[in-house]
Amino acid sequence: MIRSNYFEKSVSRETLVKISKYHGFLIENNRKMSLISKNSENIAIDRHYVDCAQLIKYLDKSDKTILDIGSGAGLPGIILDIIKKDYNLEFSTHLVEKSPKKVKFLNEANSFLDLDIKIHNCDVRMISKKNFTTLVSRAFKPMKEFLEIIIESNIDFKKIILMKGEKFLEEINEAKKYFEINCESHKSITNPSSKVFVIKGVSKI
Ligand SMILES: C[S@@+](CC[C@H](N)C(=O)[O-])C[C@H]1O[C@@H](n2cnc3c(N)ncnc32)[C@H](O)[C@@H]1O
């Protein structure tokens, strides 16, 4: 079982067991393929799982279908799906990931953890489902490129939650040259130099 003050305080024992199972499965598979950086394996709980779980506070009952774009190992989508019932949320979770190898891992994790996540193996621009209430993404693309891809994808959404690292200011300033962005930014609880952006509206200038 993983040890984590954050999760021990915020989720049920059953959920903690599931996060632990996910951790074991991820580390086992990380030997065969690159899902998370090897250097972060020992600190995966805070660096990856708590980092992803913190997004749950920006979701509410109006978030019905979430799409995690460039999900990789399932971050943040799988973590949010595992913890949602501790927050009385009932959204359905979709992941889109273009790498077939990673999608094989995601499908196996979905069954192993007994989740009901929908996994799309394609470039997000080609995704057939176009309606989501909420888009989430972590370590995918710089903000300007991300917004261009979303517009090209013709996806409908009400909200975007983006996790951004140390270059967040540079990224938002660049994106604002091309897009009118209505967003709030919040401190990350895992890294003081990172931010969580909640975007409620975006249009091309
Ligand atoms: C750096 S990883 C981040 C993975 C994960 N979100 C995380 O936080 O660890 C970016 C992922 O996006 C996927 N990806 C890149 N371009 C994509 C696209 N156009 N459509 C779907 N997935 C894409 C890559 O295959 C890769 O798994």
CSV table of C-alpha atoms and ligand atoms in Angstrom, one decimal:
chain,number,residue,atom,x,y,z
A,1,MET,CA,0.0,0.0,0.0
A,2,ILE,CA,1.3,3.5,-0.8
A,3,ARG,CA,1.9,6.0,2.0
A,4,SER,CA,0.6,9.5,1.4
A,5,ASN,CA,-0.7,12.1,3.9
A,6,TYR,CA,-2.6,13.8,1.1
A,7,PHE,CA,-4.5,10.7,0.0
A,8,GLU,CA,-4.9,9.3,3.6
A,9,LYS,CA,-6.7,12.5,4.5
A,10,SER,CA,-8.7,12.9,1.3
A,11,VAL,CA,-9.9,9.5,0.1
A,12,SER,CA,-11.4,6.3,1.3
A,13,ARG,CA,-9.3,3.2,2.1
A,14,GLU,CA,-10.8,1.5,-0.9
A,15,THR,CA,-9.6,4.4,-3.2
A,16,LEU,CA,-6.2,4.3,-1.6
A,17,VAL,CA,-6.0,0.5,-2.4
A,18,LYS,CA,-6.9,1.4,-6.1
A,19,ILE,CA,-4.2,4.1,-6.3
A,20,SER,CA,-1.7,1.6,-4.9
A,21,LYS,CA,-2.7,-1.0,-7.5
A,22,TYR,CA,-2.3,1.6,-10.2
A,23,HIS,CA,1.1,2.5,-8.8
A,24,GLY,CA,2.2,-1.1,-8.8
A,25,PHE,CA,0.9,-1.7,-12.3
A,26,LEU,CA,2.5,1.5,-13.6
A,27,ILE,CA,6.0,0.8,-12.1
A,28,GLU,CA,5.9,-2.8,-13.5
A,29,ASN,CA,5.1,-1.6,-17.0
A,30,ASN,CA,7.5,1.3,-16.8
A,31,ARG,CA,10.3,-1.3,-17.1
A,32,LYS,CA,9.0,-2.3,-20.5
A,33,MET,CA,8.1,1.2,-21.9
A,34,SER,CA,8.5,4.8,-20.9
A,35,LEU,CA,5.4,5.9,-19.1
A,36,ILE,CA,6.9,8.2,-16.5
A,37,SER,CA,10.5,9.2,-16.2
A,38,LYS,CA,12.6,6.6,-14.4
A,39,ASN,CA,13.9,9.3,-12.1
A,40,SER,CA,10.4,10.1,-10.9
A,41,GLU,CA,9.4,6.5,-9.9
A,42,ASN,CA,10.5,6.9,-6.3
A,43,ILE,CA,8.6,10.2,-5.9
A,44,ALA,CA,5.6,9.2,-8.2
A,45,ILE,CA,3.0,9.6,-5.4
A,46,ASP,CA,3.6,13.3,-5.0
A,47,ARG,CA,5.1,14.2,-8.3
A,48,HIS,CA,2.4,12.5,-10.4
A,49,TYR,CA,-0.6,11.2,-8.4
A,50,VAL,CA,-1.1,14.1,-5.9
A,51,ASP,CA,-0.3,16.6,-8.7
A,52,CYS,CA,-3.1,15.1,-10.8
A,53,ALA,CA,-5.6,14.6,-7.9
A,54,GLN,CA,-5.4,18.3,-7.0
A,55,LEU,CA,-7.4,19.1,-10.1
A,56,ILE,CA,-10.5,17.5,-8.6
A,57,LYS,CA,-11.3,20.8,-6.7
A,58,TYR,CA,-11.9,22.5,-10.1
A,59,LEU,CA,-14.5,20.0,-11.0
A,60,ASP,CA,-18.2,19.9,-9.9
A,61,LYS,CA,-21.4,18.3,-10.8
A,62,SER,CA,-21.6,20.3,-14.1
A,63,ASP,CA,-18.5,18.4,-15.3
A,64,LYS,CA,-20.2,15.4,-16.9
A,65,THR,CA,-17.7,14.1,-19.5
A,66,ILE,CA,-14.0,14.8,-19.2
A,67,LEU,CA,-11.4,14.2,-21.8
A,68,ASP,CA,-7.7,13.9,-20.8
A,69,ILE,CA,-5.7,14.9,-23.9
A,70,GLY,CA,-2.3,13.2,-24.4
A,71,SER,CA,-2.9,11.0,-21.4
A,72,GLY,CA,0.3,9.0,-21.6
A,73,ALA,CA,0.2,6.7,-18.5
A,74,GLY,CA,-3.3,8.0,-17.6
A,75,LEU,CA,-2.3,11.2,-16.0
A,76,PRO,CA,-4.4,13.0,-14.8
A,77,GLY,CA,-7.4,11.0,-16.2
A,78,ILE,CA,-7.0,7.7,-14.4
A,79,ILE,CA,-6.3,9.4,-11.0
A,80,LEU,CA,-9.3,11.7,-11.4
A,81,ASP,CA,-11.5,8.7,-12.3
A,82,ILE,CA,-10.3,6.7,-9.3
A,83,ILE,CA,-10.9,9.4,-6.8
A,84,LYS,CA,-14.2,10.9,-8.2
A,85,LYS,CA,-16.5,9.0,-5.9
A,86,ASP,CA,-14.8,10.4,-2.8
A,87,TYR,CA,-15.9,13.8,-4.0
A,88,ASN,CA,-19.5,12.7,-5.0
A,89,LEU,CA,-18.7,13.3,-8.7
A,90,GLU,CA,-20.1,11.1,-11.5
A,91,PHE,CA,-18.4,12.3,-14.6
A,92,SER,CA,-17.4,9.8,-17.3
A,93,THR,CA,-13.7,9.8,-18.2
A,94,HIS,CA,-12.3,9.7,-21.7
A,95,LEU,CA,-8.6,9.5,-22.5
A,96,VAL,CA,-7.1,10.3,-25.9
A,97,GLU,CA,-3.6,9.1,-26.6
A,98,LYS,CA,-1.9,8.6,-30.0
A,99,SER,CA,0.7,6.0,-29.0
A,100,PRO,CA,-0.6,2.4,-29.5
A,101,LYS,CA,1.8,1.1,-26.9
A,102,LYS,CA,0.6,3.5,-24.2
A,103,VAL,CA,-3.0,2.8,-25.2
A,104,LYS,CA,-2.4,-1.0,-24.7
A,105,PHE,CA,-1.2,-0.1,-21.2
A,106,LEU,CA,-4.2,2.2,-20.6
A,107,ASN,CA,-6.6,-0.6,-21.7
A,108,GLU,CA,-4.9,-3.1,-19.4
A,109,ALA,CA,-5.0,-0.7,-16.5
A,110,ASN,CA,-8.7,0.1,-17.1
A,111,SER,CA,-9.5,-3.7,-16.7
A,112,PHE,CA,-7.0,-4.3,-14.0
A,113,LEU,CA,-8.4,-1.5,-11.9
A,114,ASP,CA,-12.0,-2.3,-12.8
A,115,LEU,CA,-12.7,1.2,-14.2
A,116,ASP,CA,-15.0,2.2,-17.0
A,117,ILE,CA,-12.9,4.7,-18.8
A,118,LYS,CA,-13.3,5.2,-22.6
A,119,ILE,CA,-9.9,5.2,-24.3
A,120,HIS,CA,-9.4,6.7,-27.8
A,121,ASN,CA,-6.3,5.6,-29.7
A,122,CYS,CA,-5.8,8.5,-32.1
A,123,ASP,CA,-4.4,11.9,-32.6
A,124,VAL,CA,-6.8,14.2,-30.7
A,125,ARG,CA,-7.5,16.0,-34.0
A,126,MET,CA,-9.1,12.8,-35.3
A,127,ILE,CA,-11.2,11.9,-32.2
A,128,SER,CA,-14.7,10.9,-33.3
A,129,LYS,CA,-16.5,12.1,-30.1
A,130,LYS,CA,-16.7,15.9,-30.2
A,131,ASN,CA,-18.7,16.8,-27.1
A,132,PHE,CA,-17.1,17.0,-23.7
A,133,THR,CA,-17.9,19.3,-20.8
A,134,THR,CA,-14.3,19.5,-19.7
A,135,LEU,CA,-10.9,19.1,-21.2
A,136,VAL,CA,-7.9,18.3,-18.9
A,137,SER,CA,-4.3,18.0,-19.9
A,138,ARG,CA,-0.8,17.7,-18.3
A,139,ALA,CA,2.6,17.9,-19.9
A,140,PHE,CA,1.1,17.8,-23.4
A,141,LYS,CA,1.9,20.9,-25.5
A,142,PRO,CA,2.6,24.6,-24.9
A,143,MET,CA,-0.6,26.6,-24.3
A,144,LYS,CA,-0.7,28.2,-27.8
A,145,GLU,CA,-0.2,24.9,-29.6
A,146,PHE,CA,-2.7,23.2,-27.3
A,147,LEU,CA,-5.4,25.8,-28.1
A,148,GLU,CA,-4.6,25.6,-31.8
A,149,ILE,CA,-5.0,21.8,-31.7
A,150,ILE,CA,-8.3,22.0,-29.8
A,151,ILE,CA,-9.7,24.4,-32.4
A,152,GLU,CA,-8.5,22.2,-35.2
A,153,SER,CA,-10.1,19.2,-33.5
A,154,ASN,CA,-13.6,20.8,-33.5
A,155,ILE,CA,-14.2,19.7,-30.0
A,156,ASP,CA,-17.0,21.4,-28.0
A,157,PHE,CA,-16.2,22.1,-24.4
A,158,LYS,CA,-17.2,24.3,-21.5
A,159,LYS,CA,-14.0,24.4,-19.5
A,160,ILE,CA,-10.3,23.5,-19.9
A,161,ILE,CA,-8.1,22.6,-17.0
A,162,LEU,CA,-4.4,22.8,-17.9
A,163,MET,CA,-1.5,22.0,-15.7
A,164,LYS,CA,1.5,24.2,-16.4
A,165,GLY,CA,5.1,24.1,-15.2
A,166,GLU,CA,7.7,26.7,-14.7
A,167,LYS,CA,7.3,28.3,-18.1
A,168,PHE,CA,3.6,29.1,-17.5
A,169,LEU,CA,4.0,32.9,-17.8
A,170,GLU,CA,5.9,32.7,-21.1
A,171,GLU,CA,3.3,30.2,-22.4
A,172,ILE,CA,0.2,32.3,-21.4
A,173,ASN,CA,1.8,35.5,-22.8
A,174,GLU,CA,2.5,33.8,-26.1
A,175,ALA,CA,-1.0,32.3,-26.3
A,176,LYS,CA,-2.6,35.7,-25.5
A,177,LYS,CA,-1.0,37.1,-28.7
A,178,TYR,CA,-3.3,34.8,-30.7
A,179,PHE,CA,-6.3,34.0,-28.4
A,180,GLU,CA,-8.7,35.9,-26.2
A,181,ILE,CA,-8.5,33.7,-23.1
A,182,ASN,CA,-10.9,33.9,-20.1
A,183,CYS,CA,-9.1,32.1,-17.4
A,184,GLU,CA,-8.2,31.9,-13.7
A,185,SER,CA,-4.8,30.6,-12.5
A,186,HIS,CA,-4.3,28.8,-9.3
A,187,LYS,CA,-1.2,27.7,-7.3
A,188,SER,CA,-0.2,24.1,-7.6
A,189,ILE,CA,0.0,22.4,-4.3
A,190,THR,CA,2.9,20.1,-5.4
A,191,ASN,CA,5.2,22.7,-7.0
A,192,PRO,CA,5.3,26.4,-6.1
A,193,SER,CA,6.5,27.3,-9.6
A,194,SER,CA,3.6,25.5,-11.4
A,195,LYS,CA,0.1,26.7,-12.0
A,196,VAL,CA,-3.3,25.2,-12.7
A,197,PHE,CA,-5.2,27.2,-15.4
A,198,VAL,CA,-9.0,27.0,-15.5
A,199,ILE,CA,-10.1,28.3,-18.9
A,200,LYS,CA,-13.8,29.1,-19.3
A,201,GLY,CA,-13.7,30.7,-22.7
A,202,VAL,CA,-11.3,31.0,-25.6
A,203,SER,CA,-11.5,32.5,-29.1
A,204,LYS,CA,-9.1,33.3,-31.9
A,205,ILE,CA,-8.1,37.0,-32.1
B,1,LIG,C1,4.8,14.2,-22.2
B,1,LIG,S1,3.5,13.0,-22.4
B,1,LIG,C2,2.5,13.4,-21.0
B,1,LIG,C3,1.7,12.3,-20.5
B,1,LIG,C4,0.8,12.5,-19.3
B,1,LIG,N1,-0.3,13.5,-19.6
B,1,LIG,C5,1.6,12.9,-18.1
B,1,LIG,O1,1.3,14.0,-17.5
B,1,LIG,O2,2.5,12.2,-17.7
B,1,LIG,C6,2.5,13.6,-23.8
B,1,LIG,C7,1.6,12.5,-24.4
B,1,LIG,O3,0.8,13.1,-25.4
B,1,LIG,C8,0.7,12.1,-26.5
B,1,LIG,N2,0.4,12.9,-27.7
B,1,LIG,C9,1.2,13.8,-28.3
B,1,LIG,N3,0.6,14.4,-29.3
B,1,LIG,C10,-0.7,13.9,-29.3
B,1,LIG,C11,-1.9,14.1,-30.1
B,1,LIG,N4,-1.8,15.0,-31.1
B,1,LIG,N5,-3.0,13.4,-29.9
B,1,LIG,C12,-3.0,12.5,-28.8
B,1,LIG,N6,-2.0,12.2,-28.0
B,1,LIG,C13,-0.8,12.9,-28.3
B,1,LIG,C14,2.1,11.5,-26.5
B,1,LIG,O4,2.1,10.2,-27.1
B,1,LIG,C15,2.4,11.4,-25.0
B,1,LIG,O5,2.0,10.1,-24.4
